[in-house]
CSV table of C-alpha atoms in Angstrom, one decimal:
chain,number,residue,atom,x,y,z
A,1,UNK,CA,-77.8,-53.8,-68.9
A,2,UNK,CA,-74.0,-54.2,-67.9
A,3,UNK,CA,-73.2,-55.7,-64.7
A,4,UNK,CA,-72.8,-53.7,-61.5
A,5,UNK,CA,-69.3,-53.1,-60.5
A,6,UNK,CA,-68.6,-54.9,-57.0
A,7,UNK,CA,-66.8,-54.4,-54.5
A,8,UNK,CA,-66.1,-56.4,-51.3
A,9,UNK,CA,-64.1,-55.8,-48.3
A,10,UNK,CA,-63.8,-57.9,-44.8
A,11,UNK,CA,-63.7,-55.3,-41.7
A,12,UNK,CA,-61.8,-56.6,-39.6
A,13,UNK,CA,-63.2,-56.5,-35.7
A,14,UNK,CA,-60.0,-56.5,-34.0
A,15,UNK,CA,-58.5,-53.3,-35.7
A,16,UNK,CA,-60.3,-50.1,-34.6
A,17,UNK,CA,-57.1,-48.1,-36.2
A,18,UNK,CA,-57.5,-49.8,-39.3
A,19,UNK,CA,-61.1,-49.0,-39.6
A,20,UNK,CA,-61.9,-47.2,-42.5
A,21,UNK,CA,-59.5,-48.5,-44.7
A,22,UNK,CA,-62.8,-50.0,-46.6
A,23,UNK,CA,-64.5,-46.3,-47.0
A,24,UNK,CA,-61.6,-44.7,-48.0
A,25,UNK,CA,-60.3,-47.1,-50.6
A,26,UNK,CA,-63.7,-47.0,-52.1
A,27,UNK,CA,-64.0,-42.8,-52.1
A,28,UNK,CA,-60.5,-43.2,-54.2
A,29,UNK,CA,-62.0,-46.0,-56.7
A,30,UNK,CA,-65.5,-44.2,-57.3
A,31,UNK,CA,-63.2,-40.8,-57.9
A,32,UNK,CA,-61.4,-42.6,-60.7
A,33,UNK,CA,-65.3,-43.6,-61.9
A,34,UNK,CA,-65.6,-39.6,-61.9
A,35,UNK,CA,-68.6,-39.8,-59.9
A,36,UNK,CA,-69.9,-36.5,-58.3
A,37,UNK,CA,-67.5,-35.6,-54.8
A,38,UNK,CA,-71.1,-34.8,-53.0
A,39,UNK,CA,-72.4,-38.5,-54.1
A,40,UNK,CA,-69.2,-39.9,-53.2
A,41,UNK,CA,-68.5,-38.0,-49.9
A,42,UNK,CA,-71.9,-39.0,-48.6
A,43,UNK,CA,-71.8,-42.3,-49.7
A,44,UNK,CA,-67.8,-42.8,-48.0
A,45,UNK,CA,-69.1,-41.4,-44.9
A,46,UNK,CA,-72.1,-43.6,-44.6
A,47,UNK,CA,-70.1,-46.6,-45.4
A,48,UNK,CA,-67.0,-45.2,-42.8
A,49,UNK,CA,-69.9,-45.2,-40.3
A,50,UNK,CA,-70.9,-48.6,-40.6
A,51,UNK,CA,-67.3,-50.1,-40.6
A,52,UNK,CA,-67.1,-48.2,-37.1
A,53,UNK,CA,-70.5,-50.1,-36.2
A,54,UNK,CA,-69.1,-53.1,-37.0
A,55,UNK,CA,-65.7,-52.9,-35.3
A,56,UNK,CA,-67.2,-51.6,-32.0
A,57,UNK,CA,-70.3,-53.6,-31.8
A,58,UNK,CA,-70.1,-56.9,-33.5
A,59,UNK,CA,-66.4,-58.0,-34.3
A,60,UNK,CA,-66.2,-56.6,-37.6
A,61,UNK,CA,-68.2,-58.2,-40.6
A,62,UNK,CA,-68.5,-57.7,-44.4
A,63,UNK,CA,-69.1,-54.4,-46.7
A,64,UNK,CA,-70.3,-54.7,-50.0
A,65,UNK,CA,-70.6,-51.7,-52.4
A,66,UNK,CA,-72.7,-52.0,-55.2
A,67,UNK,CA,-72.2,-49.4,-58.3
A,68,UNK,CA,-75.6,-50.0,-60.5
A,69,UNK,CA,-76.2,-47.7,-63.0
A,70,UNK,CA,-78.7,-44.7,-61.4
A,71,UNK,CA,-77.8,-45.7,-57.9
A,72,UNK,CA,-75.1,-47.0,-55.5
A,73,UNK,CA,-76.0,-49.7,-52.9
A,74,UNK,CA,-73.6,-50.2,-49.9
A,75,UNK,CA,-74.2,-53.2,-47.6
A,76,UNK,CA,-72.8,-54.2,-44.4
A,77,UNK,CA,-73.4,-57.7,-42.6
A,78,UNK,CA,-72.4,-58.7,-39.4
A,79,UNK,CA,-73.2,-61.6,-37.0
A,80,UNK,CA,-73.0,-59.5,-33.3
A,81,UNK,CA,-75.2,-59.6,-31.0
A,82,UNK,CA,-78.3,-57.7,-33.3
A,83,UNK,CA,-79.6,-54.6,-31.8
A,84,UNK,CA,-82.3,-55.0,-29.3
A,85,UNK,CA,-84.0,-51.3,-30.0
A,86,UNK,CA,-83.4,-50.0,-33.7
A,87,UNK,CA,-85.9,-47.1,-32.9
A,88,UNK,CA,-83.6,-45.9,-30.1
A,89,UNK,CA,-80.3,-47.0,-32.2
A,90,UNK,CA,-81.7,-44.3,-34.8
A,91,UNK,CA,-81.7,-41.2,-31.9
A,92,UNK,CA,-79.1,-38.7,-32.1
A,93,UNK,CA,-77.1,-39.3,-28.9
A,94,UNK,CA,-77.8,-42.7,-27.9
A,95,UNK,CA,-75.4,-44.6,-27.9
A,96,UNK,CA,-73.7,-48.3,-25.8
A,97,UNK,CA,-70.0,-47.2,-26.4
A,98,UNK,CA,-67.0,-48.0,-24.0
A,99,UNK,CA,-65.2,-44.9,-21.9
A,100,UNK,CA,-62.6,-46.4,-24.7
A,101,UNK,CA,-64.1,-45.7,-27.5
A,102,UNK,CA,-65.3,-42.5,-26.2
A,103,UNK,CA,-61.4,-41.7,-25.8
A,104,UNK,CA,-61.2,-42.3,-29.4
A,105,UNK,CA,-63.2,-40.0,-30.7
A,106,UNK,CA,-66.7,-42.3,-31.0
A,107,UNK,CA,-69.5,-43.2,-29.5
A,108,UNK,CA,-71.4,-40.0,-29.7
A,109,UNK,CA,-74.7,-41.6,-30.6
A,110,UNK,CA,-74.6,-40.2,-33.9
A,111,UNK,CA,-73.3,-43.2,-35.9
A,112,UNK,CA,-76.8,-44.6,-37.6
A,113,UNK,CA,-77.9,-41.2,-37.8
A,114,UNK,CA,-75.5,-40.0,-40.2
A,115,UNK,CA,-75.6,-43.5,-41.9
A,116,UNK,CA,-79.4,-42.2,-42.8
A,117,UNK,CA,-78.8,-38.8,-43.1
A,118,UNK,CA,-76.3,-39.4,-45.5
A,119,UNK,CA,-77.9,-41.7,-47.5
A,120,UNK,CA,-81.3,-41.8,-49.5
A,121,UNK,CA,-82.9,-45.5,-48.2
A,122,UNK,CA,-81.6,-47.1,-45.4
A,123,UNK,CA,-83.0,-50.7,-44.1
A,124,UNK,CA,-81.7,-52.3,-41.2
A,125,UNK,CA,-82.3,-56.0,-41.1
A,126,UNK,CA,-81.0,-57.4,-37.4
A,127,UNK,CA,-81.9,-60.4,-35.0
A,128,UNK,CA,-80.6,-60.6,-31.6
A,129,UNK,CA,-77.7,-63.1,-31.2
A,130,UNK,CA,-77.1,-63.5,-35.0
A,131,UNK,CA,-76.4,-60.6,-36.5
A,132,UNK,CA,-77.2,-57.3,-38.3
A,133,UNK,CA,-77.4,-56.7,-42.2
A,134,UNK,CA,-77.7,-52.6,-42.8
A,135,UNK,CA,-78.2,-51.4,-46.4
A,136,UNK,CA,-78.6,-47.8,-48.0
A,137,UNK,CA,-79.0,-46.7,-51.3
A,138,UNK,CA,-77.5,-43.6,-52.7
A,139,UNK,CA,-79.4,-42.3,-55.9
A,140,UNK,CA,-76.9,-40.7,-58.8
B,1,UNK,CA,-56.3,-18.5,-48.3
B,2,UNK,CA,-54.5,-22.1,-48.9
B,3,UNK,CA,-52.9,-24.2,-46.4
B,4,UNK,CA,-49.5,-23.3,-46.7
B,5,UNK,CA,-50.0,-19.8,-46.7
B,6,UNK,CA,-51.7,-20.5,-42.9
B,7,UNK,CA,-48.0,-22.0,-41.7
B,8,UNK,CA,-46.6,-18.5,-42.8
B,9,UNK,CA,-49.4,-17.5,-40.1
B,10,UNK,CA,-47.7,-19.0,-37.2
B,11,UNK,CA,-49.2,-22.4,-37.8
B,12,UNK,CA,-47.1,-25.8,-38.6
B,13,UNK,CA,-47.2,-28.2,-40.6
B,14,UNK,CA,-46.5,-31.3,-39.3
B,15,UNK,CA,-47.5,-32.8,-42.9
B,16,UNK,CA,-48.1,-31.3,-46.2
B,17,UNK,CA,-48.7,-33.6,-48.9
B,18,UNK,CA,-50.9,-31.1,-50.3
B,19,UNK,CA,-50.2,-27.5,-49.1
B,20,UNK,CA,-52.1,-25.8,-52.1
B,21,UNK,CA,-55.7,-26.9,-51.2
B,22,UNK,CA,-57.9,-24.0,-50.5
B,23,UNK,CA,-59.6,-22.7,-46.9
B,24,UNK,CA,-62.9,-21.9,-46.8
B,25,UNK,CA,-64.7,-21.9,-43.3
B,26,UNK,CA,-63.0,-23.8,-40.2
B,27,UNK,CA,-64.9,-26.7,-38.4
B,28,UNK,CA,-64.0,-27.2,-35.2
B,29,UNK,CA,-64.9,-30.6,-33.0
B,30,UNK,CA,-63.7,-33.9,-31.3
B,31,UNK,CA,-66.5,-36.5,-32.1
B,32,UNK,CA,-65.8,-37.6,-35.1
B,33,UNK,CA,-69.7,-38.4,-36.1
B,34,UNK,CA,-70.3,-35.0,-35.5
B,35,UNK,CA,-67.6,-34.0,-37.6
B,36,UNK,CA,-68.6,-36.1,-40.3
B,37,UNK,CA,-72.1,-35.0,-39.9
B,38,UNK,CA,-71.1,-31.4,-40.3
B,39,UNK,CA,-67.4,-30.4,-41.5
B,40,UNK,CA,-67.8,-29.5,-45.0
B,41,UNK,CA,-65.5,-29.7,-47.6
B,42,UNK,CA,-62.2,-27.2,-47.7
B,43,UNK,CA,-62.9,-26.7,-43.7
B,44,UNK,CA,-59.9,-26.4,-41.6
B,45,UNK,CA,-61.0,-28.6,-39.0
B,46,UNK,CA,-59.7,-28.0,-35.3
B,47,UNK,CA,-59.2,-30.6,-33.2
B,48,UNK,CA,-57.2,-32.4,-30.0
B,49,UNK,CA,-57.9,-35.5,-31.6
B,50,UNK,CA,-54.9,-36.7,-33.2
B,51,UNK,CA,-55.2,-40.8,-34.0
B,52,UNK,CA,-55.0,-42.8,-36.6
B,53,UNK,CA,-59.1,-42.3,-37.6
B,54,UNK,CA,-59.2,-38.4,-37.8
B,55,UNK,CA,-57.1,-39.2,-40.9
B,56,UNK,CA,-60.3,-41.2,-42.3
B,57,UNK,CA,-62.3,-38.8,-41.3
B,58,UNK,CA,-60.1,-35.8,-42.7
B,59,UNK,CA,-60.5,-37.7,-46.1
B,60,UNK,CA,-63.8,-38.9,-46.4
B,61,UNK,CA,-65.1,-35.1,-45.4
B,62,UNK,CA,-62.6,-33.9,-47.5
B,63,UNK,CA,-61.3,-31.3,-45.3
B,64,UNK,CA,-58.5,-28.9,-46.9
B,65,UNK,CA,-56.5,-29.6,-43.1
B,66,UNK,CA,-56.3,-30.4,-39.8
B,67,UNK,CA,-55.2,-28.1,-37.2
B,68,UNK,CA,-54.3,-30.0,-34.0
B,69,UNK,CA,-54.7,-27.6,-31.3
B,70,UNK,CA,-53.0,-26.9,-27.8
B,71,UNK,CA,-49.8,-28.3,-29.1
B,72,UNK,CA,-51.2,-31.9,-29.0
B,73,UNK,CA,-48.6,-34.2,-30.3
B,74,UNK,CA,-49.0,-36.4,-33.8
B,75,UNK,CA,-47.9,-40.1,-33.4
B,76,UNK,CA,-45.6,-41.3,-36.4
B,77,UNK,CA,-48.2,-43.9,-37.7
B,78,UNK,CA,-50.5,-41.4,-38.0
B,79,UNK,CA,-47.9,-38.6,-39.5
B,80,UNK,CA,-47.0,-41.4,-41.9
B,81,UNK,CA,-50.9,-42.7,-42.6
B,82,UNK,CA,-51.8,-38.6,-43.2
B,83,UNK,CA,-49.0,-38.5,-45.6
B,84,UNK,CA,-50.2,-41.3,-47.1
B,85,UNK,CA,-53.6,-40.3,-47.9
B,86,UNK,CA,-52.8,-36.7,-48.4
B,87,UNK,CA,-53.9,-35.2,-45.3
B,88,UNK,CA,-52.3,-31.3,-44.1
B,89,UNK,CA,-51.7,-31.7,-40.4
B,90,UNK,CA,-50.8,-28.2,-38.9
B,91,UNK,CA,-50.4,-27.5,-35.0
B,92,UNK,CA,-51.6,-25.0,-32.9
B,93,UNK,CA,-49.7,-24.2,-29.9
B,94,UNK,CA,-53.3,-22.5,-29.1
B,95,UNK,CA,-56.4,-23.5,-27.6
B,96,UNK,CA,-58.9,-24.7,-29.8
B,97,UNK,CA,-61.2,-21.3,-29.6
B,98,UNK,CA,-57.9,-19.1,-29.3
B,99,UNK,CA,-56.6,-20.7,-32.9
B,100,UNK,CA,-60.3,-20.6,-34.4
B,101,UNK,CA,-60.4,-17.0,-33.3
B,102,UNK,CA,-56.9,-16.5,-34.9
B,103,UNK,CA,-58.2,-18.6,-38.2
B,104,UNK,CA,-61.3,-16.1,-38.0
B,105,UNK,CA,-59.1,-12.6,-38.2
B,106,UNK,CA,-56.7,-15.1,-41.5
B,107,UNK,CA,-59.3,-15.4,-43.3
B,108,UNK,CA,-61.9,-12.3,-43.2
């Protein structure tokens, strides 16, 4: 079996404007793989998502994409403050956002959501004070 | 109908790296989640949000433009980042419903 192509990207926790820059760098490098545009717009979007997560709620952190050969794994680590009620995370709505972040366009509660809706296994991994490991799979 | 035929319309482009993509359907909304839950791809998407993430966004949904609506202004990063990335920004000196409604009677 050939090794999974990698990539790795620090998000950077001070840099809300700069967010993304990990999600849409990979889209572009899984285009030139000329993987399907529905696989790779759900799988940028999930990922774009999590870099958000990770900027407003824990000071950035790590993503990791994982190319295997029948699926894509994308995994974000952080070492915030965890996140004391996953089950209420996971509703549409909820959400701990700043009025600031509000004025940016986020915090509308729908963040994890659309990291599960848009992918095909998600598993959140977190412990209060030490940090918050999210992975989804995307099948090809 | 394709984005640069919209600024013959009475739209304009503030950036069009890519004025041939095609329109099919308009999306119209602030929160970005929700966009990116819903937009779909070759949407005009209307909006009053105009920093530097609705150009992520505008990508990774793959959105053939963004239409910022009642004549909201563009900073230069973010002119410069859409550019960039290849992202149509038009302008509407409209409301948002009043330039959806407009969009509605270009493209039936």
């Amino acid at each position: 079996m050939p090794e999974p192509l990698v990539f790795h990207f620090d998000v950077d926790g001070n840099d809300f404007t700069s967010a993304g820059t990990a999600s849409v760098t990979v889209k572009k490098n899984l285009r030139q793989l000329g993987l399907p545009s529905e696989v790779i717009k759900k799988l940028s979007i999930a990922m774009y998502e999590g870099e958000i997560n990770m900027v407003i709620h824990a000071d950035g952190g790590t993503a990791d994409v994982i190319v295997g050969e029948s699926y894509i794994d994308i995994i974000l680590a952080d070492h915030g403050p965890g996140i004391p009620n996953v089950e209420l995370a996971m509703q549409e709505g909820y959400s701990t956002a700043t009025a600031q972040i509000h004025s940016l366009g986020f915090g509308a509660g729908m963040g994890l959501p659309n990291m599960k809706r848009y992918s095909d296994e998600m598993t959140i991994d977190t412990r209060l004070n030490e940090g918050t490991t999210v992975k989804m799979r995307i099948y090809l | 109908m394709t984005v640069s035929e919209l600024t013959q319309n009475g739209l304009t482009a503030l950036t069009l790296p890519d004025g041939d993509r095609s329109i099919e359907g308009v999306y119209m909304g602030d929160l970005l989640s929700w966009v990116m839950g819903n937009a779909s791809t070759d949407n005009a998407w209307i909006t009053i949000m105009s920093n530097l993430n609705v150009v992520a966004v505008a990508v990774l949904t793959d959105v053939s433009c963004v239409i910022l609506a009642e004549g909201v202004e563009l900073p230069a990063d973010v002119k410069a980042q859409a550019e960039a990335k290849g992202v149509n920004i038009l302008t509407s000196e409209l409301p948002s419903y009043e330039t959806a409604v407009k969009l509605y009677e270009l493209l039936r």
